[in-house]
């Protein structure tokens, strides 16, 4: 009897190994695997290995995922429409996978997808660009090329960002880590009261300008730290130092409408404007 059982298991494994799961998207193969990779062999029934199945799903989604793009405002003041993204529709895929998995033949599945709509579309952007509720301007030396470059990069990172009612804005989260790979350059910065050189030096002028702009808009400031040494581009006590491994600048949109951050650097100026709908109200008032 044991010999028969052993022979059956060997035969079963050989049959399964010959059967593939092939996943296609838009007519192109994006993933494939042997059915045996997902099978836990038992005597009475076949059980799918959920851990391997989950990893398989992850690989598929990485191949077909397309990030949605928010609508933006270009340098000419025109609205550039956003773009709908897509991701794997996991429930529909699971239905197809389980329905065909136990067939003794190669299974081909066209990956079902679900659309991911951008948070900021043309209609929303058109509505919240109508009323300026805050603005601040600071100045920098254009001849300090590395610092000016870093200021421009950080300014681009926050430009067109929309903060919805009740949401918290984090400068570090939105701008991301300042690295050489992202184009940031070594430039002077203040660390523990001393002027030193570090990657991304100068970006605190963006966070400080933003702080003054949103403070005038009436939002709730959650986290802000001053430099250990006075900076020349804002009055004393009106700066907001940031560091990837240290201080952050955060605020909460306490308004009843989304707010739009518009940031630009030109002719040695950092200009940050805050817009919202013309029916905006402060919930804290």
Short mmCIF file of C-alpha atoms in Angstrom, two decimals:
data_model
loop_
_atom_site.label_atom_id
_atom_site.label_comp_id
_atom_site.label_asym_id
_atom_site.label_seq_id
_atom_site.Cartn_x
_atom_site.Cartn_y
_atom_site.Cartn_z
CA UNK A 1 0.00 0.00 0.00
CA UNK A 2 2.79 2.44 0.92
CA UNK A 3 4.44 1.74 -2.42
CA UNK A 4 1.23 2.59 -4.25
CA UNK A 5 0.83 5.82 -2.29
CA UNK A 6 4.42 6.83 -2.95
CA UNK A 7 4.02 6.14 -6.66
CA UNK A 8 0.84 8.19 -6.73
CA UNK A 9 2.56 11.20 -5.14
CA UNK A 10 5.43 10.99 -7.64
CA UNK A 11 2.99 10.75 -10.54
CA UNK A 12 0.90 13.62 -9.19
CA UNK A 13 3.96 15.86 -8.80
CA UNK A 14 5.13 15.12 -12.34
CA UNK A 15 1.71 16.00 -13.76
CA UNK A 16 1.54 19.25 -11.83
CA UNK A 17 5.08 20.31 -12.77
CA UNK A 18 4.19 20.11 -16.43
CA UNK A 19 1.30 22.54 -15.94
CA UNK A 20 1.96 26.28 -15.92
CA UNK A 21 0.09 29.38 -14.91
CA UNK A 22 0.77 32.09 -17.48
CA UNK A 23 -0.39 35.63 -16.79
CA UNK A 24 -0.73 38.16 -19.59
CA UNK A 25 -1.62 41.82 -19.70
CA UNK A 26 -2.56 43.69 -22.83
CA UNK A 27 -1.54 40.63 -24.83
CA UNK A 28 1.96 40.41 -23.33
CA UNK A 29 3.17 37.81 -20.83
CA UNK A 30 4.01 39.44 -17.49
CA UNK A 31 4.47 36.39 -15.24
CA UNK A 32 4.47 32.61 -15.21
CA UNK A 33 4.95 29.82 -12.69
CA UNK A 34 4.56 26.10 -12.32
CA UNK A 35 1.38 25.02 -10.58
CA UNK A 36 3.50 22.87 -8.32
CA UNK A 37 4.93 26.09 -6.85
CA UNK A 38 1.55 26.76 -5.26
CA UNK A 39 0.56 23.22 -4.30
CA UNK A 40 0.80 21.61 -0.87
CA UNK A 41 0.52 17.85 -1.68
CA UNK A 42 -1.88 15.93 0.56
CA UNK A 43 -3.39 12.49 0.12
CA UNK A 44 -7.05 13.51 0.01
CA UNK A 45 -7.04 17.00 -1.50
CA UNK A 46 -4.85 19.67 -3.02
CA UNK A 47 -4.25 22.83 -1.03
CA UNK A 48 -2.86 26.07 -2.46
CA UNK A 49 0.17 27.51 -0.70
CA UNK A 50 -1.16 30.98 0.16
CA UNK A 51 2.28 32.42 0.94
CA UNK A 52 3.64 31.60 -2.51
CA UNK A 53 0.38 32.75 -4.09
CA UNK A 54 0.68 36.12 -2.31
CA UNK A 55 4.24 36.58 -3.59
CA UNK A 56 3.07 35.71 -7.10
CA UNK A 57 0.33 38.35 -6.89
CA UNK A 58 2.87 40.91 -5.74
CA UNK A 59 5.15 40.22 -8.72
CA UNK A 60 2.27 40.56 -11.15
CA UNK A 61 1.09 43.84 -9.69
CA UNK A 62 4.62 45.27 -9.84
CA UNK A 63 4.65 44.56 -13.59
CA UNK A 64 1.29 46.13 -14.46
CA UNK A 65 0.88 48.87 -11.83
CA UNK A 66 0.64 52.38 -13.22
CA UNK A 67 0.61 55.22 -10.73
CA UNK A 68 -2.20 57.79 -11.12
CA UNK A 69 -1.02 61.32 -11.86
CA UNK A 70 -2.70 64.34 -10.30
CA UNK A 71 -3.75 67.31 -12.38
CA UNK A 72 -1.24 70.16 -12.14
CA UNK A 73 -0.80 73.78 -13.12
CA UNK A 74 2.07 74.47 -15.52
CA UNK A 75 4.35 77.49 -15.73
CA UNK A 76 1.90 79.22 -18.08
CA UNK A 77 -0.92 78.91 -15.54
CA UNK A 78 -2.83 76.27 -17.51
CA UNK A 79 -4.24 73.15 -15.91
CA UNK A 80 -2.62 69.92 -17.11
CA UNK A 81 -5.12 67.04 -16.75
CA UNK A 82 -4.22 64.12 -14.52
CA UNK A 83 -3.97 60.50 -15.57
CA UNK A 84 -5.87 57.46 -14.30
CA UNK A 85 -3.66 54.66 -12.98
CA UNK A 86 -4.27 50.91 -12.84
CA UNK A 87 -3.50 47.99 -10.55
CA UNK A 88 -4.31 44.29 -10.46
CA UNK A 89 -7.90 43.49 -9.51
CA UNK A 90 -6.96 40.89 -6.92
CA UNK A 91 -10.45 39.50 -6.23
CA UNK A 92 -11.21 38.86 -9.90
CA UNK A 93 -7.76 37.37 -10.45
CA UNK A 94 -8.21 35.06 -7.48
CA UNK A 95 -11.53 33.81 -8.85
CA UNK A 96 -9.93 32.94 -12.19
CA UNK A 97 -6.83 31.46 -10.61
CA UNK A 98 -8.75 29.12 -8.30
CA UNK A 99 -11.23 28.15 -10.99
CA UNK A 100 -8.54 26.96 -13.41
CA UNK A 101 -5.76 25.93 -11.06
CA UNK A 102 -6.77 22.31 -10.56
CA UNK A 103 -7.13 21.60 -14.27
CA UNK A 104 -4.37 19.35 -15.62
CA UNK A 105 -3.39 21.76 -18.35
CA UNK A 106 -1.59 25.03 -18.79
CA UNK A 107 -3.68 27.95 -17.52
CA UNK A 108 -3.50 31.37 -19.15
CA UNK A 109 -5.07 34.34 -17.39
CA UNK A 110 -5.41 37.85 -18.74
CA UNK A 111 -4.78 39.98 -15.67
CA UNK A 112 -7.92 41.91 -14.69
CA UNK A 113 -7.24 45.47 -13.58
CA UNK A 114 -9.00 48.19 -11.64
CA UNK A 115 -8.61 51.90 -12.30
CA UNK A 116 -7.05 54.19 -9.70
CA UNK A 117 -8.34 57.71 -10.05
CA UNK A 118 -6.05 60.59 -9.03
CA UNK A 119 -6.94 62.48 -5.87
CA UNK A 120 -6.64 65.77 -7.71
CA UNK A 121 -8.50 66.07 -10.99
CA UNK A 122 -9.04 69.02 -13.32
CA UNK A 123 -12.37 70.01 -11.76
CA UNK A 124 -10.99 70.06 -8.21
CA UNK A 125 -7.91 72.02 -9.22
CA UNK A 126 -9.97 74.58 -11.11
CA UNK A 127 -12.15 75.06 -8.03
CA UNK A 128 -9.34 75.56 -5.49
CA UNK A 129 -7.11 77.86 -7.53
CA UNK A 130 -9.61 80.71 -7.36
CA UNK A 131 -8.85 82.30 -3.99
CA UNK A 132 -5.37 83.18 -2.68
CA UNK A 133 -5.33 82.82 1.11
CA UNK A 134 -1.61 83.09 1.84
CA UNK A 135 1.65 84.19 0.26
CA UNK A 136 5.27 84.76 1.28
CA UNK A 137 8.41 85.74 -0.62
CA UNK A 138 12.06 85.28 0.37
CA UNK A 139 15.29 86.06 -1.47
CA UNK A 140 18.50 84.12 -2.18
CA UNK A 141 21.85 84.70 -3.87
CA UNK A 142 21.72 83.20 -7.37
CA UNK A 143 25.51 83.19 -7.57
CA UNK A 144 25.65 80.42 -4.98
CA UNK A 145 24.84 77.85 -7.63
CA UNK A 146 24.63 74.68 -5.52
CA UNK A 147 22.41 76.27 -2.91
CA UNK A 148 20.19 77.85 -5.56
CA UNK A 149 19.91 74.47 -7.29
CA UNK A 150 18.79 72.76 -4.07
CA UNK A 151 16.25 75.49 -3.39
CA UNK A 152 14.79 75.01 -6.86
CA UNK A 153 14.54 71.22 -6.47
CA UNK A 154 12.77 71.41 -3.11
CA UNK A 155 10.45 74.08 -4.44
CA UNK A 156 9.46 71.86 -7.36
CA UNK A 157 8.75 68.99 -4.95
CA UNK A 158 6.04 70.92 -3.08
CA UNK A 159 4.65 72.77 -6.10
CA UNK A 160 1.06 71.79 -6.99
CA UNK A 161 0.70 69.74 -3.81
CA UNK A 162 -2.88 69.64 -2.51
CA UNK A 163 -3.67 69.19 1.18
CA UNK A 164 -7.23 68.04 1.85
CA UNK A 165 -9.30 69.12 4.89
CA UNK A 166 -8.09 67.34 8.01
CA UNK A 167 -4.91 66.09 6.32
CA UNK A 168 -1.43 66.67 7.70
CA UNK A 169 1.33 67.98 5.46
CA UNK A 170 4.86 66.77 6.24
CA UNK A 171 7.71 68.55 4.49
CA UNK A 172 10.02 65.54 4.81
CA UNK A 173 7.37 63.17 3.48
CA UNK A 174 6.46 65.32 0.47
CA UNK A 175 9.97 66.37 -0.51
CA UNK A 176 11.56 63.03 0.38
CA UNK A 177 15.13 62.26 1.32
CA UNK A 178 17.63 64.70 -0.11
CA UNK A 179 20.24 62.62 -1.94
CA UNK A 180 22.76 62.91 -4.77
CA UNK A 181 20.63 60.46 -6.77
CA UNK A 182 17.76 62.95 -6.69
CA UNK A 183 20.04 65.72 -7.89
CA UNK A 184 20.75 67.53 -4.62
CA UNK A 185 24.20 69.08 -4.26
CA UNK A 186 26.51 69.81 -1.30
CA UNK A 187 25.88 73.34 -0.03
CA UNK A 188 26.21 75.32 3.22
CA UNK A 189 23.76 74.50 6.02
CA UNK A 190 23.50 75.18 9.75
CA UNK A 191 24.08 72.22 12.09
CA UNK A 192 24.15 72.78 15.87
CA UNK A 193 24.90 76.45 15.43
CA UNK A 194 27.78 75.90 13.04
CA UNK A 195 27.87 76.54 9.30
CA UNK A 196 28.83 73.34 7.52
CA UNK A 197 28.30 71.72 4.13
CA UNK A 198 25.78 68.99 3.47
CA UNK A 199 23.74 67.42 0.68
CA UNK A 200 20.66 69.55 0.11
CA UNK A 201 21.92 72.64 1.92
CA UNK A 202 19.54 75.53 1.34
CA UNK A 203 16.21 73.69 1.35
CA UNK A 204 15.32 75.20 4.73
CA UNK A 205 14.60 78.40 2.81
CA UNK A 206 11.75 76.53 1.11
CA UNK A 207 10.37 75.11 4.37
CA UNK A 208 10.67 78.54 6.04
CA UNK A 209 8.95 80.33 3.17
CA UNK A 210 6.21 77.70 3.19
CA UNK A 211 5.74 78.07 6.95
CA UNK A 212 5.14 81.81 6.64
CA UNK A 213 2.78 81.34 3.69
CA UNK A 214 0.58 78.69 5.31
CA UNK A 215 0.67 80.51 8.65
CA UNK A 216 -0.93 83.47 6.92
CA UNK A 217 -3.53 81.09 5.45
CA UNK A 218 -4.67 80.20 8.96
CA UNK A 219 -3.84 76.49 9.06
CA UNK A 220 -2.83 74.68 12.25
CA UNK A 221 0.97 74.43 12.63
CA UNK A 222 1.85 71.11 14.25
CA UNK A 223 5.63 70.94 14.16
CA UNK A 224 8.16 73.69 13.53
CA UNK A 225 11.70 74.25 14.79
CA UNK A 226 13.97 77.27 14.44
CA UNK A 227 17.61 77.03 13.43
CA UNK A 228 20.23 77.15 16.16
CA UNK A 229 21.60 80.23 14.43
CA UNK A 230 19.79 83.15 12.83
CA UNK A 231 19.14 82.87 9.08
CA UNK A 232 19.10 85.93 6.78
CA UNK A 233 16.05 85.19 4.62
CA UNK A 234 13.27 85.51 7.26
CA UNK A 235 12.84 87.59 10.44
CA UNK A 236 14.02 86.07 13.75
CA UNK A 237 11.77 83.26 14.93
CA UNK A 238 10.04 82.90 11.55
CA UNK A 239 12.18 80.09 10.13
CA UNK A 240 11.46 76.34 9.91
CA UNK A 241 14.49 74.08 9.89
CA UNK A 242 14.15 70.58 8.43
CA UNK A 243 16.39 67.53 8.30
CA UNK A 244 15.71 64.01 7.06
CA UNK A 245 16.90 62.42 10.28
CA UNK A 246 15.84 65.29 12.50
CA UNK A 247 13.31 68.14 12.55
CA UNK A 248 10.31 68.21 10.23
CA UNK A 249 7.84 70.95 9.39
CA UNK A 250 4.22 69.81 9.55
CA UNK A 251 0.83 71.47 9.54
CA UNK A 252 -2.81 70.35 9.46
CA UNK A 253 -5.33 71.73 7.00
CA UNK A 254 -7.93 73.05 9.44
CA UNK A 255 -9.94 74.60 6.61
CA UNK A 256 -13.18 73.24 5.20
CA UNK A 257 -11.71 73.15 1.67
CA UNK A 258 -8.55 71.66 0.13
CA UNK A 259 -5.61 74.01 -0.19
CA UNK A 260 -3.18 74.22 -3.09
CA UNK A 261 0.52 75.01 -2.72
CA UNK A 262 2.07 76.94 -5.60
CA UNK A 263 5.85 77.31 -5.37
CA UNK A 264 8.29 78.89 -7.81
CA UNK A 265 11.85 80.18 -7.74
CA UNK A 266 12.82 82.94 -10.13
CA UNK A 267 15.31 85.81 -10.23
CA UNK A 268 16.63 85.02 -6.78
CA UNK A 269 13.16 84.82 -5.23
CA UNK A 270 11.22 82.00 -3.58
CA UNK A 271 7.52 82.71 -4.06
CA UNK A 272 5.02 80.44 -2.32
CA UNK A 273 1.30 81.06 -2.68
CA UNK A 274 -1.54 79.18 -0.99
CA UNK A 275 -4.88 78.89 -2.77
CA UNK A 276 -8.27 77.45 -1.96
CA UNK A 277 -11.93 77.71 -2.92
CA UNK A 278 -13.76 81.00 -2.60
CA UNK A 279 -16.03 79.36 0.02
CA UNK A 280 -13.12 78.45 2.28
CA UNK A 281 -13.64 78.72 6.03
CA UNK A 282 -11.39 78.00 9.00
CA UNK A 283 -12.92 75.30 11.18
CA UNK A 284 -10.92 76.50 14.19
CA UNK A 285 -12.45 79.96 14.17
#
